[in-house]
Coordinates of C-alpha atoms in Angstrom, one line a residue:
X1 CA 136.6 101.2 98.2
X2 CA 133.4 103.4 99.6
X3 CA 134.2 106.8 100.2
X4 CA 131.9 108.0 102.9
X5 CA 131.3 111.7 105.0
X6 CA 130.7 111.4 108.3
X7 CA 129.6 113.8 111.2
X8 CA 131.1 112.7 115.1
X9 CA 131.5 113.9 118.2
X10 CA 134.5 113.8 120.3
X11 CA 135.3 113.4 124.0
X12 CA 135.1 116.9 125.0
X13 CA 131.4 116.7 123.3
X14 CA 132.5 118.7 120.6
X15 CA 130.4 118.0 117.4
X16 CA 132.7 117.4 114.4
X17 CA 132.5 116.5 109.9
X18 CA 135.2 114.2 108.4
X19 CA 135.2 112.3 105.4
X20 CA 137.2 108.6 105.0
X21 CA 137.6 105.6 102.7
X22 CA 137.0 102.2 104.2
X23 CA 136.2 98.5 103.6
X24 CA 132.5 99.0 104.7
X25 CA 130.7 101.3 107.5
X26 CA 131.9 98.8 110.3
X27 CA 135.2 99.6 109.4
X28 CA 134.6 103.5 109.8
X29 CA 132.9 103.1 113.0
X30 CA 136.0 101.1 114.3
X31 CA 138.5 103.2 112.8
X32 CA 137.2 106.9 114.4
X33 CA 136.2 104.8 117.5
X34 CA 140.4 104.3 117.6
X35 CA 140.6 108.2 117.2
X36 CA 138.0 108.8 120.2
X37 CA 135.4 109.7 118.7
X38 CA 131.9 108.5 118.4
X39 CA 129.6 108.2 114.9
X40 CA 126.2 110.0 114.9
X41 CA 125.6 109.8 111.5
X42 CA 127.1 108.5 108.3
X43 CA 126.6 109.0 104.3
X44 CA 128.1 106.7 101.6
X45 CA 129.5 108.3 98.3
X46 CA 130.5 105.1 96.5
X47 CA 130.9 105.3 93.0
X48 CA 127.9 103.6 90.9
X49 CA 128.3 101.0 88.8
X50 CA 126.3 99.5 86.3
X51 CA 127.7 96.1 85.9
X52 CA 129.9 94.4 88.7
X53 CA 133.1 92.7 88.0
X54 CA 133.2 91.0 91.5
X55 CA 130.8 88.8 93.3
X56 CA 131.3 90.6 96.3
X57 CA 128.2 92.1 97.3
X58 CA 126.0 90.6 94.9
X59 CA 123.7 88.6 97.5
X60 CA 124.2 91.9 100.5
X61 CA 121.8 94.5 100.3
X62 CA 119.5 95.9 102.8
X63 CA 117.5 94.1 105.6
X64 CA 114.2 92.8 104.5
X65 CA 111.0 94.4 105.7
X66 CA 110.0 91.3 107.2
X67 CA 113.1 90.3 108.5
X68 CA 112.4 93.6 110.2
X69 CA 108.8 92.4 111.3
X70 CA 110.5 89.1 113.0
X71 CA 112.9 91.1 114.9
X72 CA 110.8 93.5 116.4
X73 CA 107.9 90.9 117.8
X74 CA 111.3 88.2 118.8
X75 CA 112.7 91.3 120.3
X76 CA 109.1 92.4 122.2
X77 CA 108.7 88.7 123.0
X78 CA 111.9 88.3 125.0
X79 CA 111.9 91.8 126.6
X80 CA 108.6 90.9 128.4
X81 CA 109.6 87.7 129.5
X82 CA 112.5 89.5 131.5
X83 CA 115.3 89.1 129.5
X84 CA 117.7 91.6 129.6
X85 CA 118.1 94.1 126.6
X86 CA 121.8 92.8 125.9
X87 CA 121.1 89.4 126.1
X88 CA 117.8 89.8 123.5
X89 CA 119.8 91.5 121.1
X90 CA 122.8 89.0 121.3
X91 CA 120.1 85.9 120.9
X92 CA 118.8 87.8 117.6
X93 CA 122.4 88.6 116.4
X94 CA 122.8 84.7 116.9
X95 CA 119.8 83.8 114.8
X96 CA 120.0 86.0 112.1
X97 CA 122.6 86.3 108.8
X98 CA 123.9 89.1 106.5
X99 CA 123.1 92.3 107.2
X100 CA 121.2 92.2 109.8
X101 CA 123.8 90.3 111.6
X102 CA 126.2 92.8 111.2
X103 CA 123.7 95.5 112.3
X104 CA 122.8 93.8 115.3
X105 CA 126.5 93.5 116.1
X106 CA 127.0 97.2 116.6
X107 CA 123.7 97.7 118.8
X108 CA 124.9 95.1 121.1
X109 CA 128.4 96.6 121.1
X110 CA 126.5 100.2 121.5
X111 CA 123.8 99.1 124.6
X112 CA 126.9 97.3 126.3
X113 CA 127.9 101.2 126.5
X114 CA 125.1 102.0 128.2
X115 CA 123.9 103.7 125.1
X116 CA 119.7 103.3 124.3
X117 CA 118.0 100.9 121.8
X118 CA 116.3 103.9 120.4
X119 CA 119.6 105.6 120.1
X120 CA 121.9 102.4 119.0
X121 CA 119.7 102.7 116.4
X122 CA 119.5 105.9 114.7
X123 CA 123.5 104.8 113.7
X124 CA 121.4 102.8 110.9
X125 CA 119.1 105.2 109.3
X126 CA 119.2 102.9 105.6
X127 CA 117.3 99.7 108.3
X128 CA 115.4 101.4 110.8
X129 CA 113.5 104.3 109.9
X130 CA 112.5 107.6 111.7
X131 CA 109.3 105.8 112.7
X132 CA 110.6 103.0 113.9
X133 CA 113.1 104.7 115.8
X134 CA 110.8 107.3 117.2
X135 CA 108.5 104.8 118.4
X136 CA 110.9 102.8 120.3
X137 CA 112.3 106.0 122.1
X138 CA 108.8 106.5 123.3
X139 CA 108.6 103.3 124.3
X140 CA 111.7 103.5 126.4
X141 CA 110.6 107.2 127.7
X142 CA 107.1 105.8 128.5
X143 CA 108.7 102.6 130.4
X144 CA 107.0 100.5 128.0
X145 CA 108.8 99.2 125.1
X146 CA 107.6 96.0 124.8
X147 CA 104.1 97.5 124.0
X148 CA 105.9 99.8 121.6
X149 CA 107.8 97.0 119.9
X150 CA 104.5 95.3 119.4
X151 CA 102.9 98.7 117.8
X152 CA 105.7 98.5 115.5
X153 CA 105.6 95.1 114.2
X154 CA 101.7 95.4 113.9
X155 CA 102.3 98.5 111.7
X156 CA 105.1 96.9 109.4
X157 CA 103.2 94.0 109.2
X158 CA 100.0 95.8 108.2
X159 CA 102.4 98.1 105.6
X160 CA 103.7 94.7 104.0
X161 CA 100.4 93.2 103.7
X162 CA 98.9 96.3 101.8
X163 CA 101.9 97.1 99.6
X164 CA 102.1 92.9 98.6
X165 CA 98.7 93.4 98.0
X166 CA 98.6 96.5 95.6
X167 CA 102.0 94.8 94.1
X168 CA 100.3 91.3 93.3
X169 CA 97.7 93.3 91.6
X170 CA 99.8 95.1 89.3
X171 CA 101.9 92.2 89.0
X172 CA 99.9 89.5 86.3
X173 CA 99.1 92.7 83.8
X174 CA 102.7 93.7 83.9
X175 CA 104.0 89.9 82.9
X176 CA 101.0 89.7 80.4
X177 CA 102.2 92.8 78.9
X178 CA 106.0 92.2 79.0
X179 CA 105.1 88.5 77.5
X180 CA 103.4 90.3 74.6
X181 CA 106.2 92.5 74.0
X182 CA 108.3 90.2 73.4
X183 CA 106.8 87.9 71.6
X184 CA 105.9 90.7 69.2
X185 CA 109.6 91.6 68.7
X186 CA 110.5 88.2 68.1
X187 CA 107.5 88.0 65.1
X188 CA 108.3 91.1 63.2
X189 CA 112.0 90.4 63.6
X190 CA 112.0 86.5 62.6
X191 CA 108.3 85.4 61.3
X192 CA 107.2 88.2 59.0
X193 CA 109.9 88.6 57.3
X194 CA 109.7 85.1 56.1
X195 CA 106.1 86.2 55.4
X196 CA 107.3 89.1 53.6
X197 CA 109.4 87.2 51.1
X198 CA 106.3 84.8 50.1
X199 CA 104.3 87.6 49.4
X200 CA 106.8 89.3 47.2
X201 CA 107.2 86.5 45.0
X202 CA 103.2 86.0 44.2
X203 CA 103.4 90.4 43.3
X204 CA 100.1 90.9 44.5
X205 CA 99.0 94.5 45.8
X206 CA 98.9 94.2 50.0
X207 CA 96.4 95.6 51.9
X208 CA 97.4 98.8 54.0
X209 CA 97.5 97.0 57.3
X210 CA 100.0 94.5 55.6
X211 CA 102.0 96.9 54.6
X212 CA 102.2 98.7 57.8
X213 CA 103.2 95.8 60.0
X214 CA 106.0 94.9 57.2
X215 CA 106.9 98.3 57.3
X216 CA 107.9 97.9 61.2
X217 CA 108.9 94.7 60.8
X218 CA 111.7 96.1 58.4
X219 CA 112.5 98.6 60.7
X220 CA 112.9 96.3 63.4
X221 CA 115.1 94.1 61.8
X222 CA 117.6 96.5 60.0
X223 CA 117.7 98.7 62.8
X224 CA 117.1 96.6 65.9
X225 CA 120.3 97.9 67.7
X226 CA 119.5 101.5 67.2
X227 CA 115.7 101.0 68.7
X228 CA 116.9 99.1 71.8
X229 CA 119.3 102.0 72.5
X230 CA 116.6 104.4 71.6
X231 CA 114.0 102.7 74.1
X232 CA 116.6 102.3 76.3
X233 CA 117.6 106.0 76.0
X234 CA 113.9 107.0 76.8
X235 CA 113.1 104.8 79.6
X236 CA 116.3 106.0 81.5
X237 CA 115.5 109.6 80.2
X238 CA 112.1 109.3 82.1
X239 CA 113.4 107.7 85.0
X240 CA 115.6 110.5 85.7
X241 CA 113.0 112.7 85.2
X242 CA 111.0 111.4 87.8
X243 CA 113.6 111.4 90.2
X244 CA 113.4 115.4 89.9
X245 CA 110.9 117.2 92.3
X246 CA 108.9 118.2 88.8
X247 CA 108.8 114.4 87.9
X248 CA 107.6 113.7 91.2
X249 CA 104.9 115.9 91.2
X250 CA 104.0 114.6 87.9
X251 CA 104.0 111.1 88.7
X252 CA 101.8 111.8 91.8
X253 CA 99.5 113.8 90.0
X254 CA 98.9 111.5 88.0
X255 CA 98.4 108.4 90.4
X256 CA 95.9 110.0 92.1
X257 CA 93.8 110.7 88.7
X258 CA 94.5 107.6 87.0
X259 CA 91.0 105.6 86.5
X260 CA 90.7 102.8 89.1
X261 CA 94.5 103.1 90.2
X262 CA 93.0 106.6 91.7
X263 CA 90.9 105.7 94.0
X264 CA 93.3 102.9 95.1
X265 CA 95.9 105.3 95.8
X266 CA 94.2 107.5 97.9
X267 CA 92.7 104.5 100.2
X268 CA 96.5 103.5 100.4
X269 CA 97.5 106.6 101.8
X270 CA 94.7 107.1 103.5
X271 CA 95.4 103.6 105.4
X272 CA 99.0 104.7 105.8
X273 CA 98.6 107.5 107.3
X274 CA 96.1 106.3 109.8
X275 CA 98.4 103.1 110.7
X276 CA 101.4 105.3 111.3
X277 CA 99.6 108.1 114.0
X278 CA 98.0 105.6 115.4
X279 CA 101.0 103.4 115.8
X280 CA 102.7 106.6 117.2
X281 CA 100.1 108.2 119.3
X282 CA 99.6 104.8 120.8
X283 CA 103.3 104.0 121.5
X284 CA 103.4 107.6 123.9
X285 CA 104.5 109.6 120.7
X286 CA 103.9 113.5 120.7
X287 CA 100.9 114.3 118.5
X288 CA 103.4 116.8 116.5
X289 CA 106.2 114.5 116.5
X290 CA 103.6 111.9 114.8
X291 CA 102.8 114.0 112.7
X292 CA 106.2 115.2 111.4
X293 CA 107.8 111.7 111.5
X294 CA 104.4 110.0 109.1
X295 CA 105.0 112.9 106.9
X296 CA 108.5 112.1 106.2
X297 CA 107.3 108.4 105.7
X298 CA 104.4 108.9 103.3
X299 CA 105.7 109.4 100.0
X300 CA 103.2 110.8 97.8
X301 CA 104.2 115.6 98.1
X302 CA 100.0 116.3 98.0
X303 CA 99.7 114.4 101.3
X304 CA 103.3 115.4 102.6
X305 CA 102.2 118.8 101.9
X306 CA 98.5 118.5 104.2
X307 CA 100.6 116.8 107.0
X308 CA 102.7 119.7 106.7
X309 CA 99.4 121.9 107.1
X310 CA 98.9 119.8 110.0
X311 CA 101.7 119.7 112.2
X312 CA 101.7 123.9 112.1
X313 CA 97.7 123.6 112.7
X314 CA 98.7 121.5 116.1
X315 CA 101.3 123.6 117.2
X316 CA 98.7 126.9 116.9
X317 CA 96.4 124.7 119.2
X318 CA 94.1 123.9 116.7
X319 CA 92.2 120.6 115.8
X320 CA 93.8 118.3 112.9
X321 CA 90.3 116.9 111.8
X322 CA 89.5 120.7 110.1
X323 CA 92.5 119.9 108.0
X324 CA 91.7 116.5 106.7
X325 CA 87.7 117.7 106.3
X326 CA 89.3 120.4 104.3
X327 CA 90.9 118.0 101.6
X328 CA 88.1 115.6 100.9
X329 CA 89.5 115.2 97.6
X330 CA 92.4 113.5 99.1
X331 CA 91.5 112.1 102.7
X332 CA 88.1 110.6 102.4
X333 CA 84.9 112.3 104.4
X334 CA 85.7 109.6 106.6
X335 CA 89.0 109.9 108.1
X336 CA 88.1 114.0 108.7
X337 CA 84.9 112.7 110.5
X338 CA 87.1 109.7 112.7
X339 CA 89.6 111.9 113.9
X340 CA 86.8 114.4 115.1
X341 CA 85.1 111.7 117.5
X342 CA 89.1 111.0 118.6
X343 CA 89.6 114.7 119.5
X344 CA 86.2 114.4 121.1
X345 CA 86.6 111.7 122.9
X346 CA 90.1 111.6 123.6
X347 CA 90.7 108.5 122.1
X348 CA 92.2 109.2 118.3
X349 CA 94.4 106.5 118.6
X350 CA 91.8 103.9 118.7
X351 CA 89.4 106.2 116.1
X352 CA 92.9 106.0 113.8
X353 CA 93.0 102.4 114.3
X354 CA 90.0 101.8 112.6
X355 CA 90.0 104.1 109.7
X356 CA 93.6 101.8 109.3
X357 CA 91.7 99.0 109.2
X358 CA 88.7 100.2 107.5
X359 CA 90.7 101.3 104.5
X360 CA 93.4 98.4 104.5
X361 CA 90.0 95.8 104.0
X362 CA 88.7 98.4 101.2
X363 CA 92.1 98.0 99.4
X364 CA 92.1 94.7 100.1
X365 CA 88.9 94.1 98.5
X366 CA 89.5 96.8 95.6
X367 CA 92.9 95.1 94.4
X368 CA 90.6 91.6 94.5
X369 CA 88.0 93.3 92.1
X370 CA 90.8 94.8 89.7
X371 CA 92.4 91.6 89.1
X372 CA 89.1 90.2 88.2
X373 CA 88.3 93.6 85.8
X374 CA 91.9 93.4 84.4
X375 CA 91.7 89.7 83.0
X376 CA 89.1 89.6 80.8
X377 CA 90.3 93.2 79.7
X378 CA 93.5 91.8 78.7
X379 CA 92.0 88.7 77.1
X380 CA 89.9 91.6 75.1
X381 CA 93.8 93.4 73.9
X382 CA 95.4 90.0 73.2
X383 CA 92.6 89.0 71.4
X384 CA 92.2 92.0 69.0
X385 CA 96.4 92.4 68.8
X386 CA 96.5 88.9 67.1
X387 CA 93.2 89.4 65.5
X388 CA 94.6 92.3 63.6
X389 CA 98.1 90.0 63.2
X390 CA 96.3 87.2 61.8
X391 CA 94.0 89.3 59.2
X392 CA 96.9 91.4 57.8
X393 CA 98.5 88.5 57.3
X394 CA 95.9 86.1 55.3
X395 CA 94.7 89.0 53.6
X396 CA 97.0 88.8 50.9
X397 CA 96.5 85.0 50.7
X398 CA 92.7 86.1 50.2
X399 CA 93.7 88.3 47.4
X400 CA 95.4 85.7 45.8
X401 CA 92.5 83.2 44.9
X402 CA 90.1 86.4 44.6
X403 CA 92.8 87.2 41.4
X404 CA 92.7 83.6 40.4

């Protein structure tokens, strides 16, 4: 059973820490509910496994970014055509499965309190992120949260689009890849040692490039457990590694100066980061507090590290767009010159907007161009991998009737 640490608060309003074993969350909440209390937030320390006995669980996991999407716009939808908030959310609980069932559950158990969306919400911090939970709160501070619930399914849905599309595009050379890897093993493991026999029996010297693919293809046979552990071995050895705050660095480092992936990265972020202000500032969101809640949303530490910059350049009363003009190397020329006319103009939102949209189309049009680069490169490898497959093995043949 999950064991899971909690923090509380009583009914004296006294804040207060525990930690409890239970079926699932639900359960907890229930269960310190009983004692008079009241969850704020919740951690789960259940033990990891890597292969499950039991089918429970195997089809849960966390709600889907576009379930998410469909939620929000239902949710918007309904609100502005007067339905009460209760009533919305118990329509969406009725329509929806899993999870987000479940979820939705405990927010219409919550606002029948009297308790906010904005706060019902922040009791599921694994579904609805700091954005999307700041954003509603503006909403409901500004008196307009069906405009805010709109903002936030236009973002999402602009976030899904552009991370399918960078996916898709690194999706076909990853199968190509992973298809020639395999097929590979299953040659030097099954078809050239056959080879290898054939060629012993006519005692002709083999060329070096023979030799070397018979060579691994021994290997691979008489110690084909000891290499998948050692592969194995490594690839977990470098995921953990890039778990750690050095990996990290590495791996973004190295995203940002990879050829063509490069550039792609930084329009990503770029469009991120533009989607998410604008999405904020539009929604009624504190220029500092949209800045603090995109930095803890973008994932890449360079650009965590400028919004950082930012939010204490804000706070001195200074203007954002000397920060972003400042890391050109990052944020393109553009984005520094956008939110200038915005702090200009008053109108950075809308400036934001379309540096989101200018740099979603670029990637759009950038992941189109890669797939077309990336085929005929691939053709190119697969060609010379069986090239080089196919001489080393006739060359012996050759030898044969140059002999004779």
């Amino acid at each position: 059973m999950p064991h899971y640490t909690y923090k509380a608060i009583d009914n004296s309003g006294d804040h207060y820490k525990g930690a409890k074993e239970a079926i699932d969350r639900f359960a907890l909440y229930r269960e310190i509910r009983k004692e008079g209390g009241q969850v704020i937030h919740v951690h789960e320390h259940s033990k990891k496994k890597f292969f499950s006995l039991s089918f429970e669980g195997l089809f849960q996991g966390k709600v889907k970014q576009h379930d998410k999407i469909i939620f929000a716009r239902n949710l918007a939808s309904m609100i502005e055509a007067g339905l009460p908030m209760t009533r919305a959310i118990s329509i969406m609980r009725r329509q929806s499965k899993g999870e987000l069932q479940k979820v939705l559950q405990r927010i219409e158990d919550e606002i029948a309190k009297g308790v906010t969306l904005s706060e019902a919400m922040k009791l599921f911090p694994d579904v609805f992120s700091t954005l999307f939970v700041s954003m509603v709160k503006a909403g409901e501070e500004s008196g307009n949260l069906t405009m805010a619930l709109k903002n936030i399914s236009n973002q999402m849905e602009k976030t899904y689009q552009l991370n399918k599309k960078v996916k898709g595009a690194l999706m076909y050379p990853a199968v190509i890849f992973s298809l020639m890897a395999i097929i590979g093993v299953l040659m030097m493991v099954y078809m050239v040692p056959t080879l290898t026999e054939t060629f012993k029996g006519l005692g002709i010297k083999l060329p070096l490039s023979t030799r070397i693919i018979i060579a691994i293809s021994d290997a691979m046979k008489n110690y084909f457990m000891f290499i998948v552990g050692g592969v194995a071995l490594a690839v977990a050895s470098i995921y953990s590694g890039l778990k750690t705050e050095k990996g990290k660095h590495m791996l973004d480092f190295l995203s940002l100066r990879a050829p063509i992936i490069g550039e792609i990265v930084k329009q990503v972020n770029a469009a991120r980061t533009a989607r998410m202000l604008s999405s904020l500032i539009s929604s009624g969101v504190d220029i500092v507090v949209a800045i603090s809640v995109t930095k803890d949303v973008i994932q890449n530490v360079y650009y965590k590290s400028i919004l950082s910059n930012i939010e204490q350049v804000i706070q001195k009363g200074e203007q954002m767009s000397a920060i972003f003009l400042k890391h050109e190397d990052l944020y393109p020329l553009f984005v520094g010159e956008m939110v200038s006319v915005g702090e200009e103009t008053g109108k950075i939102g809308d400036m934001l907007e379309g540096v989101a949209s200018f740099y979603e189309n670029e990637v759009d049009q950038k992941t189109k161009d890669m797939s077309s680069v990336i085929e005929p490169v691939l053709m190119i490898v697969i060609g010379v991998a069986v090239g080089i497959f196919a001489i080393s093995m006739l060359a012996p043949t050759y030898s044969l009737a140059d002999a004779i």
